[in-house]
Amino acid sequence: MQGTVATYDAATRSGVLLLDDGTELAFPARAFDASGLRLLRLGQRVRVETDAAGEVVRVTLPTMS
């Protein structure tokens, strides 16, 4: 699924995404760390991967695989 970065704290490497349906979805530092990215910008489009429980496990750019 995809969403937009609503908040991002570079110190904690965590934040909140706004999904296309308007749902807010928090992501932890480990999901950001799994992406290989160095930073995120507010308003940036991202692809979100979740586990079976619905927790975010990876946040990447839509062009990354």
PDB file of C-alpha atoms in Angstrom:
ATOM      1  CA  MET A   1       0.000   0.000   0.000  1.00  0.00           C
ATOM      2  CA  GLN A   2       1.063   3.616  -0.342  1.00  0.00           C
ATOM      3  CA  GLY A   3       0.779   6.745   1.725  1.00  0.00           C
ATOM      4  CA  THR A   4       2.225  10.160   2.446  1.00  0.00           C
ATOM      5  CA  VAL A   5       4.620  11.135   5.227  1.00  0.00           C
ATOM      6  CA  ALA A   6       2.602  13.185   7.742  1.00  0.00           C
ATOM      7  CA  THR A   7       5.284  13.398  10.441  1.00  0.00           C
ATOM      8  CA  TYR A   8       8.861  12.228  10.691  1.00  0.00           C
ATOM      9  CA  ASP A   9      11.293  12.656  13.585  1.00  0.00           C
ATOM     10  CA  ALA A  10      14.890  12.234  12.405  1.00  0.00           C
ATOM     11  CA  ALA A  11      16.108  11.811  15.994  1.00  0.00           C
ATOM     12  CA  THR A  12      13.914   8.764  16.650  1.00  0.00           C
ATOM     13  CA  ARG A  13      13.638   7.686  12.974  1.00  0.00           C
ATOM     14  CA  SER A  14       9.885   7.150  13.423  1.00  0.00           C
ATOM     15  CA  GLY A  15       6.769   8.927  12.281  1.00  0.00           C
ATOM     16  CA  VAL A  16       3.217   8.798  11.003  1.00  0.00           C
ATOM     17  CA  LEU A  17       1.963   8.104   7.496  1.00  0.00           C
ATOM     18  CA  LEU A  18      -1.339   9.190   6.022  1.00  0.00           C
ATOM     19  CA  LEU A  19      -2.690   6.371   3.879  1.00  0.00           C
ATOM     20  CA  ASP A  20      -4.705   7.031   0.741  1.00  0.00           C
ATOM     21  CA  ASP A  21      -7.962   6.232   2.578  1.00  0.00           C
ATOM     22  CA  GLY A  22      -7.183   8.894   5.219  1.00  0.00           C
ATOM     23  CA  THR A  23      -6.040   6.457   7.908  1.00  0.00           C
ATOM     24  CA  GLU A  24      -3.031   7.461  10.015  1.00  0.00           C
ATOM     25  CA  LEU A  25      -0.446   4.718  10.437  1.00  0.00           C
ATOM     26  CA  ALA A  26       2.549   5.075  12.763  1.00  0.00           C
ATOM     27  CA  PHE A  27       5.853   3.491  11.831  1.00  0.00           C
ATOM     28  CA  PRO A  28       8.689   2.609  14.224  1.00  0.00           C
ATOM     29  CA  ALA A  29      12.414   3.171  13.769  1.00  0.00           C
ATOM     30  CA  ARG A  30      12.976  -0.469  12.771  1.00  0.00           C
ATOM     31  CA  ALA A  31      10.631  -0.025   9.768  1.00  0.00           C
ATOM     32  CA  PHE A  32      12.578   3.040   8.648  1.00  0.00           C
ATOM     33  CA  ASP A  33      15.915   1.291   9.253  1.00  0.00           C
ATOM     34  CA  ALA A  34      14.774  -1.670   7.104  1.00  0.00           C
ATOM     35  CA  SER A  35      14.236   0.684   4.159  1.00  0.00           C
ATOM     36  CA  GLY A  36      17.860   1.704   3.669  1.00  0.00           C
ATOM     37  CA  LEU A  37      16.738   5.344   3.358  1.00  0.00           C
ATOM     38  CA  ARG A  38      18.629   8.163   5.057  1.00  0.00           C
ATOM     39  CA  LEU A  39      15.698  10.550   5.588  1.00  0.00           C
ATOM     40  CA  LEU A  40      12.065  11.261   4.776  1.00  0.00           C
ATOM     41  CA  ARG A  41      10.398  14.577   3.943  1.00  0.00           C
ATOM     42  CA  LEU A  42       6.914  15.683   4.953  1.00  0.00           C
ATOM     43  CA  GLY A  43       4.518  15.099   2.065  1.00  0.00           C
ATOM     44  CA  GLN A  44       6.754  12.468   0.456  1.00  0.00           C
ATOM     45  CA  ARG A  45       4.993   9.456  -1.090  1.00  0.00           C
ATOM     46  CA  VAL A  46       6.081   6.098   0.293  1.00  0.00           C
ATOM     47  CA  ARG A  47       5.259   2.434  -0.069  1.00  0.00           C
ATOM     48  CA  VAL A  48       4.401   0.632   3.163  1.00  0.00           C
ATOM     49  CA  GLU A  49       4.919  -3.041   3.951  1.00  0.00           C
ATOM     50  CA  THR A  50       3.103  -4.542   6.937  1.00  0.00           C
ATOM     51  CA  ASP A  51       3.199  -7.894   8.693  1.00  0.00           C
ATOM     52  CA  ALA A  52       0.230 -10.184   9.331  1.00  0.00           C
ATOM     53  CA  ALA A  53      -0.667  -8.191  12.459  1.00  0.00           C
ATOM     54  CA  GLY A  54      -0.791  -4.943  10.466  1.00  0.00           C
ATOM     55  CA  GLU A  55       2.379  -3.444  11.959  1.00  0.00           C
ATOM     56  CA  VAL A  56       4.649  -1.513   9.608  1.00  0.00           C
ATOM     57  CA  VAL A  57       7.845  -3.469   8.898  1.00  0.00           C
ATOM     58  CA  ARG A  58       9.287  -1.399   6.038  1.00  0.00           C
ATOM     59  CA  VAL A  59       8.813   2.067   4.548  1.00  0.00           C
ATOM     60  CA  THR A  60      10.339   2.607   1.088  1.00  0.00           C
ATOM     61  CA  LEU A  61      10.020   4.870  -1.898  1.00  0.00           C
ATOM     62  CA  PRO A  62       7.460   3.690  -4.464  1.00  0.00           C
ATOM     63  CA  THR A  63      10.255   3.245  -7.023  1.00  0.00           C
ATOM     64  CA  MET A  64      12.296   0.911  -4.780  1.00  0.00           C
ATOM     65  CA  SER A  65      11.748  -2.840  -4.698  1.00  0.00           C
TER      66      SER A  65
END
